[in-house]
Each structure stands twice: as C-alpha cells, then as structure tokens.
PDB file of C-alpha atoms in Angstrom:
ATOM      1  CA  UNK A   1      13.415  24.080  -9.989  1.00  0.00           C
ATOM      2  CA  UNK A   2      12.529  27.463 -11.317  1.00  0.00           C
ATOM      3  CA  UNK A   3       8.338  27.068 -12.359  1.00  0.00           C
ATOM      4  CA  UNK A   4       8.319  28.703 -15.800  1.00  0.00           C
ATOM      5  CA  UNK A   5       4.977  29.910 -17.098  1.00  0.00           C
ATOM      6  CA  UNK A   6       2.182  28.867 -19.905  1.00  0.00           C
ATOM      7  CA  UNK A   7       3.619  28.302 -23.031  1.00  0.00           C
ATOM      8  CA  UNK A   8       1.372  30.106 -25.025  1.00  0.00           C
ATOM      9  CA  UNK A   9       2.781  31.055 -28.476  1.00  0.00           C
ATOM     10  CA  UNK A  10       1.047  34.316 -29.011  1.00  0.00           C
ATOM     11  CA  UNK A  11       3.192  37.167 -30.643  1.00  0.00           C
ATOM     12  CA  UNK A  12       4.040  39.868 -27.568  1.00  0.00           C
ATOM     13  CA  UNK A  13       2.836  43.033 -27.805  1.00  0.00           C
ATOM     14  CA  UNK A  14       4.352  45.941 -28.831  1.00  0.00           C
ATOM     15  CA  UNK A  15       6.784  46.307 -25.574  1.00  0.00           C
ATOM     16  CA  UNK A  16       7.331  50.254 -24.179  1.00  0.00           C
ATOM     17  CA  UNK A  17       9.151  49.570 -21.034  1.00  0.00           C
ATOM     18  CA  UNK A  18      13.156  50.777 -21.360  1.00  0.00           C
ATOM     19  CA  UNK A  19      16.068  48.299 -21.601  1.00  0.00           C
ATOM     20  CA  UNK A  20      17.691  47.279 -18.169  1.00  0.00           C
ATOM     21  CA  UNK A  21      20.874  48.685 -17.787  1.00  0.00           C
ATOM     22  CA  UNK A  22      22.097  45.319 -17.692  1.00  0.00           C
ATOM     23  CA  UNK A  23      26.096  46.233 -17.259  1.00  0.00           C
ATOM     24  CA  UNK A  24      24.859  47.997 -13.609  1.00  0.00           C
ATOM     25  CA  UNK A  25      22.889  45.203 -13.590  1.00  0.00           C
ATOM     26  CA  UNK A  26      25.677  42.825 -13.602  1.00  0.00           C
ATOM     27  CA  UNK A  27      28.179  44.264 -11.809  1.00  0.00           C
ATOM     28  CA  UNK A  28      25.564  44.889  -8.836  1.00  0.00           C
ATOM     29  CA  UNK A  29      24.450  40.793  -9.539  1.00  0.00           C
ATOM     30  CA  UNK A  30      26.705  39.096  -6.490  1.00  0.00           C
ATOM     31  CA  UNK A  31      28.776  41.419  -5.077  1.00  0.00           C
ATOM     32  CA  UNK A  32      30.307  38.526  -2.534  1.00  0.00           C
ATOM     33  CA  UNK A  33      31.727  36.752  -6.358  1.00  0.00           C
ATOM     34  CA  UNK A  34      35.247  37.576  -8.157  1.00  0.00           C
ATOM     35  CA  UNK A  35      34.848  39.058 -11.117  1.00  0.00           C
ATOM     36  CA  UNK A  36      36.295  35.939 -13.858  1.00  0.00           C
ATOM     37  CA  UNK A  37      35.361  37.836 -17.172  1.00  0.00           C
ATOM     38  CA  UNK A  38      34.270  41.377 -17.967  1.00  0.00           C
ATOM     39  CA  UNK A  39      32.814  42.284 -21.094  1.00  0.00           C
ATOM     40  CA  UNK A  40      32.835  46.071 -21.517  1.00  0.00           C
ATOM     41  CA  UNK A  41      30.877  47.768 -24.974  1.00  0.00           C
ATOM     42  CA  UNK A  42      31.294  45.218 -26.931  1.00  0.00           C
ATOM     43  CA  UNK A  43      30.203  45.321 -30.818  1.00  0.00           C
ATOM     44  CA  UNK A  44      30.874  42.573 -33.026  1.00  0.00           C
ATOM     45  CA  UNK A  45      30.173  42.642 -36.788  1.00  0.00           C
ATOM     46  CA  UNK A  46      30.034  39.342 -39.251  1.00  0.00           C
ATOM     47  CA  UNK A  47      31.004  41.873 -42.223  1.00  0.00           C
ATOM     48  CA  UNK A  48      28.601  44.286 -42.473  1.00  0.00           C
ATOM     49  CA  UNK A  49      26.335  42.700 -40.051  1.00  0.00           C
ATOM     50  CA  UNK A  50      25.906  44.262 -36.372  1.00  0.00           C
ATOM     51  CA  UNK A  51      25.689  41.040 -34.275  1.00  0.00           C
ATOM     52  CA  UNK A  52      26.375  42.270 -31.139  1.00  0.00           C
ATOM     53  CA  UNK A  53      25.844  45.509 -29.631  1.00  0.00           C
ATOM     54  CA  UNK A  54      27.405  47.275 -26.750  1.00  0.00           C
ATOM     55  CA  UNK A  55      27.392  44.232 -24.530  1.00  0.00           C
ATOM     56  CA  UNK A  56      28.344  44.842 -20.843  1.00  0.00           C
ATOM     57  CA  UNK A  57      28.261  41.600 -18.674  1.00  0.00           C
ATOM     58  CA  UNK A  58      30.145  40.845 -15.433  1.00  0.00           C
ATOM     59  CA  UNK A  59      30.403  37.174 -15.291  1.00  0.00           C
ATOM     60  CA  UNK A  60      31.421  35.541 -11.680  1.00  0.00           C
ATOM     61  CA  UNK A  61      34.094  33.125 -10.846  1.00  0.00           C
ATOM     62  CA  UNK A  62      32.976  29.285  -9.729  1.00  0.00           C
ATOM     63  CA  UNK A  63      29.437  30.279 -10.694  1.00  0.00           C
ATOM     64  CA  UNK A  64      26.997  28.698 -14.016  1.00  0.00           C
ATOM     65  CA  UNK A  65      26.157  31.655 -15.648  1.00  0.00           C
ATOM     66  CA  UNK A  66      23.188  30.910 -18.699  1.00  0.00           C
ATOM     67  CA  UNK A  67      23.079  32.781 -21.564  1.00  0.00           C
ATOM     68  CA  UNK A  68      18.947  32.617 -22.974  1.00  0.00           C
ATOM     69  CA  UNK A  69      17.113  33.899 -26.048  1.00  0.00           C
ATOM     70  CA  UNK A  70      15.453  32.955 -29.661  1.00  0.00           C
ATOM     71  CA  UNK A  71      17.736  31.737 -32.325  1.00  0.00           C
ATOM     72  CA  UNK A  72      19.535  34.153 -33.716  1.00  0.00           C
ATOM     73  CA  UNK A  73      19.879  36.628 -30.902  1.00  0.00           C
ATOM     74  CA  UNK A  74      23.588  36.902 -30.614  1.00  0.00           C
ATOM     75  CA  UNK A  75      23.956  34.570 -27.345  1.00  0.00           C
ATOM     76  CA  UNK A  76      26.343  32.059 -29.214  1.00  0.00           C
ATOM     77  CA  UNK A  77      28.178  34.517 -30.905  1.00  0.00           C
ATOM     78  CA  UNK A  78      29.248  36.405 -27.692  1.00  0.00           C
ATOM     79  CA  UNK A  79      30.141  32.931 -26.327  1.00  0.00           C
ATOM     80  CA  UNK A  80      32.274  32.266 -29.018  1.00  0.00           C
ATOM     81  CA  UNK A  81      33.769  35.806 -28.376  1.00  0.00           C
ATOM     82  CA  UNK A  82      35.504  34.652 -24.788  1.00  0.00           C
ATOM     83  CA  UNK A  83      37.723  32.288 -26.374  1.00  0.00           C
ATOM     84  CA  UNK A  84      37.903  34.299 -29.560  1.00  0.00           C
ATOM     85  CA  UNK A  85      36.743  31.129 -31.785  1.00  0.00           C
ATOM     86  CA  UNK A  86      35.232  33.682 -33.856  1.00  0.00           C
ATOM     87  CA  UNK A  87      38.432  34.741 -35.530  1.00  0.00           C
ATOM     88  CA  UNK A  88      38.455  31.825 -37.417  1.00  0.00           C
ATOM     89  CA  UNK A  89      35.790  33.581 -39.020  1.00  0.00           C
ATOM     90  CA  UNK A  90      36.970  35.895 -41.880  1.00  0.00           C
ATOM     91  CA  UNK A  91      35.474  38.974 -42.123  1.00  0.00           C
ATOM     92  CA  UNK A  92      34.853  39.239 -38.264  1.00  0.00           C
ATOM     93  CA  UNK A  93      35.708  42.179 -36.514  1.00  0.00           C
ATOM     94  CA  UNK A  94      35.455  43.029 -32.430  1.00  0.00           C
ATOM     95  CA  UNK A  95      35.117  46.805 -30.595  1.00  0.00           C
ATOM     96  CA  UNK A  96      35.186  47.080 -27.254  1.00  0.00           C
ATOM     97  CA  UNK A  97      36.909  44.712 -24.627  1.00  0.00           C
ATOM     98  CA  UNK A  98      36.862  41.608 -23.119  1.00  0.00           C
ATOM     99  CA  UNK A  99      38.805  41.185 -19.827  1.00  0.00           C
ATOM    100  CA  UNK A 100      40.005  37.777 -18.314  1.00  0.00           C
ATOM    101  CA  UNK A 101      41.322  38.113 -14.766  1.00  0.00           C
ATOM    102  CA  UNK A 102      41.936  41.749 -15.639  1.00  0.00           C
ATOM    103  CA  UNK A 103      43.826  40.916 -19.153  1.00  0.00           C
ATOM    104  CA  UNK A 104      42.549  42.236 -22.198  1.00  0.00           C
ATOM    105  CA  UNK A 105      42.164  38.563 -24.267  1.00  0.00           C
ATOM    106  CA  UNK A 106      42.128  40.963 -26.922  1.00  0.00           C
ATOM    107  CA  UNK A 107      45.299  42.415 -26.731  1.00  0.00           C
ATOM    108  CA  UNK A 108      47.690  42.215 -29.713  1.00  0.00           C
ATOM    109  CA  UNK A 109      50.407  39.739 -27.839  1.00  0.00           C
ATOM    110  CA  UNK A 110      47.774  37.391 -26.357  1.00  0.00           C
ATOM    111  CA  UNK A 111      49.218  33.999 -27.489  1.00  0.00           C
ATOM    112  CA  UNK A 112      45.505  32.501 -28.750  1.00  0.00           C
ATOM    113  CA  UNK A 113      46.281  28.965 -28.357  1.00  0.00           C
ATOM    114  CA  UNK A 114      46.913  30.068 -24.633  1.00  0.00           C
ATOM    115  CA  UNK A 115      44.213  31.667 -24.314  1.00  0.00           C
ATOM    116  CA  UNK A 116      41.949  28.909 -25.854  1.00  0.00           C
ATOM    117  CA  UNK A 117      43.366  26.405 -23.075  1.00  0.00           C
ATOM    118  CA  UNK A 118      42.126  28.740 -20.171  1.00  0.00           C
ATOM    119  CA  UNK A 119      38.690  28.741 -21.807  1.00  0.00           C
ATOM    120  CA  UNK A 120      37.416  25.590 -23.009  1.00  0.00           C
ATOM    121  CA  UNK A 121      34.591  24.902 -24.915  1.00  0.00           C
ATOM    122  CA  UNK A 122      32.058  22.071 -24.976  1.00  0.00           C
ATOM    123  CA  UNK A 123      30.166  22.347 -28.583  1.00  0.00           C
ATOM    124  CA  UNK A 124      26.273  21.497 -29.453  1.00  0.00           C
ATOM    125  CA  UNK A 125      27.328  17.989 -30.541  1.00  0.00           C
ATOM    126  CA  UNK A 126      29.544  15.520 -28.887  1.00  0.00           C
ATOM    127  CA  UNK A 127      32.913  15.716 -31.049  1.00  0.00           C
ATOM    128  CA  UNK A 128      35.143  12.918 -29.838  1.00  0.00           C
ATOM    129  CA  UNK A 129      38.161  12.891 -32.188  1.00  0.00           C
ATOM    130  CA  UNK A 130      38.518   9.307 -33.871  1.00  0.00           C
ATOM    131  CA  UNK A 131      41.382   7.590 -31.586  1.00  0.00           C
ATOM    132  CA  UNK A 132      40.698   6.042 -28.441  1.00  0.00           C
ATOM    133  CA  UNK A 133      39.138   7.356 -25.275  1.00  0.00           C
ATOM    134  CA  UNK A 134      42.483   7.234 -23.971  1.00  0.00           C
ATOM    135  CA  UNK A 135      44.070   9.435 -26.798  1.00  0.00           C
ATOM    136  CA  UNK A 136      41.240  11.743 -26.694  1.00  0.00           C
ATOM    137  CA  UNK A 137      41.920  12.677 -23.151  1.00  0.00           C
ATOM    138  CA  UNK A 138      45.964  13.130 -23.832  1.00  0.00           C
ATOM    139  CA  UNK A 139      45.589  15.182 -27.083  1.00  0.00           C
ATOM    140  CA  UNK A 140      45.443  18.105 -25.471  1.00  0.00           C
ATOM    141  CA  UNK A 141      48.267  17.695 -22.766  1.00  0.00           C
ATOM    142  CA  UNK A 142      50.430  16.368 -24.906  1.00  0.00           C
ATOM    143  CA  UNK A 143      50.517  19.298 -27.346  1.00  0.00           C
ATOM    144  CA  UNK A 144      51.419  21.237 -24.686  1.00  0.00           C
ATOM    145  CA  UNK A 145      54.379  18.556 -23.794  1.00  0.00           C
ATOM    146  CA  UNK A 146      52.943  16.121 -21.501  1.00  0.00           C
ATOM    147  CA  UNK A 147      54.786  12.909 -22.704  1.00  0.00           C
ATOM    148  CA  UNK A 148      55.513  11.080 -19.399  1.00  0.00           C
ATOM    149  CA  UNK A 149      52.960   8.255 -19.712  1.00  0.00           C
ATOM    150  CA  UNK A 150      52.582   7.572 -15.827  1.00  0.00           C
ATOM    151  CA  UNK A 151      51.815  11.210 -15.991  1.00  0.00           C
ATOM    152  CA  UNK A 152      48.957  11.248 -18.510  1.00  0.00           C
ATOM    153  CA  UNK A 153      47.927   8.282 -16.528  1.00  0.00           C
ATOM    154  CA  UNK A 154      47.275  10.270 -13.902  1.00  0.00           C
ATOM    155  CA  UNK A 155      45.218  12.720 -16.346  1.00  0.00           C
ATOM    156  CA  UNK A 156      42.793  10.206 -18.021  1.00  0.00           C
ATOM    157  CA  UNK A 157      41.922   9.050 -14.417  1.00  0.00           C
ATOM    158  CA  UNK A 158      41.078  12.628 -13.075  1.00  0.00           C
ATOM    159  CA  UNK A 159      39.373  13.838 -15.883  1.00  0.00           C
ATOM    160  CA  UNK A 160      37.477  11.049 -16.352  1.00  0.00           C
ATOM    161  CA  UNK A 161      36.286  10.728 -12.548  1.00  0.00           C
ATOM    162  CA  UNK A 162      35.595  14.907 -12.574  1.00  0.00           C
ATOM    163  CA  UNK A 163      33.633  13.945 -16.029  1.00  0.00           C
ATOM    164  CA  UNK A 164      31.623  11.598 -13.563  1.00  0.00           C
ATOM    165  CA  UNK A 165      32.592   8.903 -16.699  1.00  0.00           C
ATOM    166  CA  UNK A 166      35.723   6.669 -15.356  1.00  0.00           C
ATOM    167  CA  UNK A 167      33.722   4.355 -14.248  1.00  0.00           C
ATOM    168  CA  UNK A 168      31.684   3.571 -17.061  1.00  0.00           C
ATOM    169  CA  UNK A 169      35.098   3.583 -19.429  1.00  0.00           C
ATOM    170  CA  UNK A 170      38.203   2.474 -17.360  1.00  0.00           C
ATOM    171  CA  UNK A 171      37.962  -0.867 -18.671  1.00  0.00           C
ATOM    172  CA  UNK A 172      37.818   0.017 -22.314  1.00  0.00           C
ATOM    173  CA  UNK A 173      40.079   2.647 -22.541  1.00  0.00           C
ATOM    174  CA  UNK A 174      42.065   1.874 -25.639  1.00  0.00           C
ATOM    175  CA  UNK A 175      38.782   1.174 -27.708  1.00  0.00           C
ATOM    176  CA  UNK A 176      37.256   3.793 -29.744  1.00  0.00           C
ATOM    177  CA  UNK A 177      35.676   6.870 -28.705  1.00  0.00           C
ATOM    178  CA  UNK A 178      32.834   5.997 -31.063  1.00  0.00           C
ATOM    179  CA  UNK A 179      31.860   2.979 -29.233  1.00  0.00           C
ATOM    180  CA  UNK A 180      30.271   5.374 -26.525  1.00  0.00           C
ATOM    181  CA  UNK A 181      26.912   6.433 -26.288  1.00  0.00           C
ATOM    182  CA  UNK A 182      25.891  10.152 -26.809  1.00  0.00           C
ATOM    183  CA  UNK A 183      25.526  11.055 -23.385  1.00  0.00           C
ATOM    184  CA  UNK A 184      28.922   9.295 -22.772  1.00  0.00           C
ATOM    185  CA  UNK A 185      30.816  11.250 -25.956  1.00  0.00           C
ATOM    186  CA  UNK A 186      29.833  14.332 -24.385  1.00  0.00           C
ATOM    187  CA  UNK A 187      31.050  13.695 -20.826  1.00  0.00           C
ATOM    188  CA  UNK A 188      34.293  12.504 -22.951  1.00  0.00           C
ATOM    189  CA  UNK A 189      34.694  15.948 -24.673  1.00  0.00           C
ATOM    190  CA  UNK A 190      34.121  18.010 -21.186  1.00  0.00           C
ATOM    191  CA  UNK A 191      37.094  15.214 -19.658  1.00  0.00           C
ATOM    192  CA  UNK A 192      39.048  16.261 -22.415  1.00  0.00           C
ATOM    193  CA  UNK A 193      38.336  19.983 -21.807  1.00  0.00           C
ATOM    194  CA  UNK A 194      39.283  19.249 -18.209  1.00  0.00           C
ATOM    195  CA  UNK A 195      42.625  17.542 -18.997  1.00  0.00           C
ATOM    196  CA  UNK A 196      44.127  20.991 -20.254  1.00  0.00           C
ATOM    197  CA  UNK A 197      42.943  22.610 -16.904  1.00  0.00           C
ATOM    198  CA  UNK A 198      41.264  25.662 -18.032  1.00  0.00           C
ATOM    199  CA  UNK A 199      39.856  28.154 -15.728  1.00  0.00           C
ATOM    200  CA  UNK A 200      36.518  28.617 -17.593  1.00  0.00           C
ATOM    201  CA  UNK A 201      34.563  26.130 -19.488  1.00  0.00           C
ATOM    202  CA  UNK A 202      31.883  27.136 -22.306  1.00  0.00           C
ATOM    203  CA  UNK A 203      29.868  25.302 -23.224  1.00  0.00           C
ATOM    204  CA  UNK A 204      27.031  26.126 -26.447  1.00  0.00           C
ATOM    205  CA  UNK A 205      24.094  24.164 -26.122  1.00  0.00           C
ATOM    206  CA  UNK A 206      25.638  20.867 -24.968  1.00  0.00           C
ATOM    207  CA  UNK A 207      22.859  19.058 -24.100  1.00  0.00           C
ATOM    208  CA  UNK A 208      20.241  19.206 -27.085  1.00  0.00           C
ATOM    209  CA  UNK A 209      21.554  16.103 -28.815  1.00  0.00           C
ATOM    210  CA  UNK A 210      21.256  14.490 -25.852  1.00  0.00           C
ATOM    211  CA  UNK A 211      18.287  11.924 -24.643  1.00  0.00           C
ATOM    212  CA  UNK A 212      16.533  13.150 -20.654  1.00  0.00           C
ATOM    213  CA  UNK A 213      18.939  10.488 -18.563  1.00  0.00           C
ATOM    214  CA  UNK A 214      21.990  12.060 -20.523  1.00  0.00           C
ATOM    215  CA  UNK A 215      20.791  15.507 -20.180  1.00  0.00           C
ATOM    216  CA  UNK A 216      20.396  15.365 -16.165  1.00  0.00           C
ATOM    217  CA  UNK A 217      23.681  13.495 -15.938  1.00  0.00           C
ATOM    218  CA  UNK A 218      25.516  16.595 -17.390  1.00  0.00           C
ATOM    219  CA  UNK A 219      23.513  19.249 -15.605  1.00  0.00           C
ATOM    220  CA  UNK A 220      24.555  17.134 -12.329  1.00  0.00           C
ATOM    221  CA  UNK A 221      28.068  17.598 -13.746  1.00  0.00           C
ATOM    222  CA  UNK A 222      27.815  21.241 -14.102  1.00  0.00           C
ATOM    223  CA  UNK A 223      26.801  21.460 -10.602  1.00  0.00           C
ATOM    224  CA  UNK A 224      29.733  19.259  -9.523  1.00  0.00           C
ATOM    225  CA  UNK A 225      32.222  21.456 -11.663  1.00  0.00           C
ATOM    226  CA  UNK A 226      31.314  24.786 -11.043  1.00  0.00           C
ATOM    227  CA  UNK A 227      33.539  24.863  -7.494  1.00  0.00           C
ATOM    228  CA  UNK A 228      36.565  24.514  -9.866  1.00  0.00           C
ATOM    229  CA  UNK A 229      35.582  26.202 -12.729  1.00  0.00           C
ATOM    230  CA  UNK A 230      33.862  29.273 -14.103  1.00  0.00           C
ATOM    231  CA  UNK A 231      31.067  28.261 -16.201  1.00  0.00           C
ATOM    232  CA  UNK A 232      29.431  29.322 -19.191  1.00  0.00           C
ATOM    233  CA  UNK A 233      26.512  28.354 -20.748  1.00  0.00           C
ATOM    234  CA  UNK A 234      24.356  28.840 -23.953  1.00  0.00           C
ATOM    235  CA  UNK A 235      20.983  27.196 -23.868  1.00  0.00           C
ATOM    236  CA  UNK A 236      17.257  27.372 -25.326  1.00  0.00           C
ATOM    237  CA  UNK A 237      15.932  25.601 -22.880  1.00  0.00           C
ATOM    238  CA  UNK A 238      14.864  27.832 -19.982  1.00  0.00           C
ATOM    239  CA  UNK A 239      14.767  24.991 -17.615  1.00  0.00           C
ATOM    240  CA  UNK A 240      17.783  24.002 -17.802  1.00  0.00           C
ATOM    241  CA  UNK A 241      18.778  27.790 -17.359  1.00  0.00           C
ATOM    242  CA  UNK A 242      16.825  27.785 -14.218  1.00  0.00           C
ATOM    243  CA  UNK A 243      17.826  24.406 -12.940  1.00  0.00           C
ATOM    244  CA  UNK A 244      21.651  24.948 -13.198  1.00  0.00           C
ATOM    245  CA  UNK A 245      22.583  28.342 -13.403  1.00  0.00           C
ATOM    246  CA  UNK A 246      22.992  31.128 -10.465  1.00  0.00           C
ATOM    247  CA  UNK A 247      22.602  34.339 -13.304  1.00  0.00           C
ATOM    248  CA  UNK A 248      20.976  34.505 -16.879  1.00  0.00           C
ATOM    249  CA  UNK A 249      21.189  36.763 -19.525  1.00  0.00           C
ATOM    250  CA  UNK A 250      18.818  37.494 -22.033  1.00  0.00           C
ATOM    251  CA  UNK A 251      19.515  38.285 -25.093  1.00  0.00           C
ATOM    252  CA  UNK A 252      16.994  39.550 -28.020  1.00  0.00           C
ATOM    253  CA  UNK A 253      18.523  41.553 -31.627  1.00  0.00           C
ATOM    254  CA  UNK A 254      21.855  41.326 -30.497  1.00  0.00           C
ATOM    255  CA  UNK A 255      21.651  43.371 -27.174  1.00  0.00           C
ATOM    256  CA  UNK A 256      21.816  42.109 -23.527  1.00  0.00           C
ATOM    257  CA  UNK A 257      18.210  42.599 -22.792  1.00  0.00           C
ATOM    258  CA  UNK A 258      18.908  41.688 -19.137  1.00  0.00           C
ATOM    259  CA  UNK A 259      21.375  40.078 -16.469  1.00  0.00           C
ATOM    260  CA  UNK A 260      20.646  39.242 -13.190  1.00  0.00           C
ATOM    261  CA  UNK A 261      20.134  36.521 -10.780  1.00  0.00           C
ATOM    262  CA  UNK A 262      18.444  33.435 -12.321  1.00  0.00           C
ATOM    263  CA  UNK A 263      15.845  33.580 -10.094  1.00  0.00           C
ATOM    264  CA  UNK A 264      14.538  37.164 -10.416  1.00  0.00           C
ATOM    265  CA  UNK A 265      15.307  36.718 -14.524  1.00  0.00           C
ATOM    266  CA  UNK A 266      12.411  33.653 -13.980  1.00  0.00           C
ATOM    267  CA  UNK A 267       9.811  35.426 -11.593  1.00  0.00           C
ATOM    268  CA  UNK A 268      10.215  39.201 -11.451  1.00  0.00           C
ATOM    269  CA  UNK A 269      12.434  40.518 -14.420  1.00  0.00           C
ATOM    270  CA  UNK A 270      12.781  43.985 -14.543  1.00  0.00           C
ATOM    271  CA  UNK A 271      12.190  44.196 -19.036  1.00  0.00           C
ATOM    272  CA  UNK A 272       8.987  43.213 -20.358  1.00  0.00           C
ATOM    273  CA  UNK A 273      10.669  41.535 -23.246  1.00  0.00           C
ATOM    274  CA  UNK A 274      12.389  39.429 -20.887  1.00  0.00           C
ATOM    275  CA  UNK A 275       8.922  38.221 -19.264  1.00  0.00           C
ATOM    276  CA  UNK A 276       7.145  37.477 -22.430  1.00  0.00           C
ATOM    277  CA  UNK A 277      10.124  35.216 -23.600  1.00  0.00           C
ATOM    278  CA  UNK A 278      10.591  33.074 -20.139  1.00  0.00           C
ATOM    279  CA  UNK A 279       6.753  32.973 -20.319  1.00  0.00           C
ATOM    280  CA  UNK A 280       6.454  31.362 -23.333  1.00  0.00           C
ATOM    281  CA  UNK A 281       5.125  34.127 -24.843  1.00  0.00           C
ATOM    282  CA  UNK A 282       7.386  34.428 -28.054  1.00  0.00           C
ATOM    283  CA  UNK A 283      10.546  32.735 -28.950  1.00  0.00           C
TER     284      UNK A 283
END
C-alpha cells in the first residue's frame, strides 16, 4: 500500500506551479490499455453554476481508475456524467463529449436506458430494493426480458459468486434483502449491477457506510472484478485510492488538477496542489 504523508491540516500556500495538462497526461498514462471511455472538453453547468470545466480524461479498459479531491470538487458530478444520471437533474446542461467505445453517449439517438445498463453504478449507500435477495438480483434482467426461471437461476448464482456473497446468502434467498448486513447490502447491489452485464461499473463512494471488515471485503472485490470490467471509482479516502486503483485523478474547483498513474499521483505528482492534498495538507 501506497504510504501517504502527515496529516497536518494547515491551509496550503498560495500554489504558483501551472496545471498539468492532464488530457496529455492521460492519454500518455498506459499506453499498453484500450481506451474504455474518453472524456474530451467537457463543461457541465447545474444552471448557472460551472461545475465542471474542460475535463479531458482517458480512462482504461479492465483497470480501477480513482477519482480524489475535497467535497465539492466536481469528482461525483463527472461520475454521474458517464452514465448520464445527471439528466435527471433539471436545469443540467453538458458541452463537450463523452465517448464509450468510440460512441458519443451523448448523441441524440442513444437509447439511455441502454446506455445505463453498460454502465452501472454502485451508490454511497447500500440501496437494496425491498423484495428478496432473489428478486433484487432478477429486477434488472427481467426488464430487459429474462423470464425463463432456470435462466435467472443461473444469474443469481453468478452474480452472487462474482459479488464474492453466494455463499453467505444461497440459503436464504427468498428472505428479505433487509435482513443483510451493510457490508452484505452492498455486495448485493454490485451482484445486481453485475446481473445486467455492463461493461463499466461506477461506483461513488461505496464504501463509507461501511465498517473496516466490510470495507476490505469490497476493495478485494474490486480487485477480483476489474479483469471483467472497467472500473470507476469516487472516493475521499486516499488509501483506498492507492490500495485499489492503477490511475487517480485529482480534482480541485471543478478542473482535473491531475491524472496519472496512482503511484506517481501518491509520491511524485507533477501539481503542487495535488501534493498538498494527498499530504494531508488541505482537504
């Protein structure tokens, strides 16, 4: 694991050094990894508001990619941008584009609901929906017309053993979803995410409910997943960015500060606002 520094609490100092040209940055990052998602001068706007600005980010297929930052930065908004949950916001509006495989997700005939079951997404809290385990795991294949039941069978099983959770649950399948423990609803929700079969999984701070034991188990998941899948991740914890991740971005005022390997963001970034927030020094 990653050492981080001292975490002194000291306001920074007025900080000279340029930004890091964090799109050349990116695209440079792993040259050996397929491009997944491309994010090309993007500006979002809540109203008014300038939440994001010109973000340029290269993320890499079958790789944990951690977004960092203070609250309020913009990290969970541009998240929320790669599924496009944010147009359930009104008043939301998006420049620039977002490319999935080399499709604009953007693009006026991009069927949403589509789109939404290539990217999943794994929320702050565990939100099992109140039915049974069993149900939760099939509500998602059966909207899109999974009804064979030796099929979705077949689904709960899978899901549940690449959740690393079938064999806590298999006997109490039909009970409620409620009955589980935190750490167990959340490893639920990323099964259920899994029983769609999306290509990229986001998740936004999924383990800060969550108690140490329940924590590790899902960072040991994200290591187990990301050979399938193309991982996302949102997190204040620089830690966990540095224990699970292969790149980080930082982001500070709505700008990608930086984006590079997790390892140089942790012990030799290249933007001094960068170094005083993994050091502990603001944030």
């Amino acid at each position: 694991m990653t050492n981080i520094a001292s975490q002194d609490k000291q306001t920074p100092p007025a900080l000279s050094r340029p930004v890091v040209n964090a799109s050349a940055a990116a695209t440079a990052n792993r040259p050996d990894a397929k491009s997944k998602i491309v994010a090309k001068d993007v500006d979002f706007y809540y109203g008014d508001f300038h939440a994001l600005k010109k973000i340029n980010i290269v993320v890499p297929e079958h790789q944990v990619t951690a977004l960092i930052g203070p609250s309020g930065c913009g990290k969970s908004t541009f998240l929320r941008t790669l599924n496009r949950m944010n147009d359930l916001i009104d008043g939301t509006r998006l420049t620039g584009s977002i490319t999935l495989d080399g499709a604009d997700i953007y693009d006026r005939s991009r069927e949403v609901v589509g789109l939404r079951k290539q990217v999943g997404m794994v929320f702050q809290k565990p939100n099992p929906f109140p039915m049974t385990i069993f149900d939760n795991i099939c509500y998602g294949p059966r909207i899109h017309g999974i009804r064979n039941r030796k099929l979705l069978d077949e689904v709960v099983e899978r899901t549940l053993r690449g959740a690393a959770l079938w064999d806590e649950v298999k006997d109490k399948l039909h009970k409620s979803a409620f009955a589980l423990s935190g750490g167990q609803q959340q490893r639920l929700c990323i099964a259920r995410v899994l029983a769609v079969e999306p290509d990229v999984i986001l998740m936004d701070e999924p383990c800060s409910a969550l108690d140490p034991n329940s924590t590790f188990r899902i960072e040991q998941l994200m290591e187990d997943l990301r050979g399938h899948y193309t991982i996302v991740i949102v997190t204040h914890n620089m830690q966990q960015a540095a224990r699970v991740s292969q790149q980080t971005g930082f982001f500070l005022r709505g700008e990608l500060r930086e984006f590079d390997d997790t390892s140089t963001i942790f012990t030799n970034p290249s933007d001094e606002e960068t170094e005083a927030y993994v050091s502990g020094r603001f944030g």
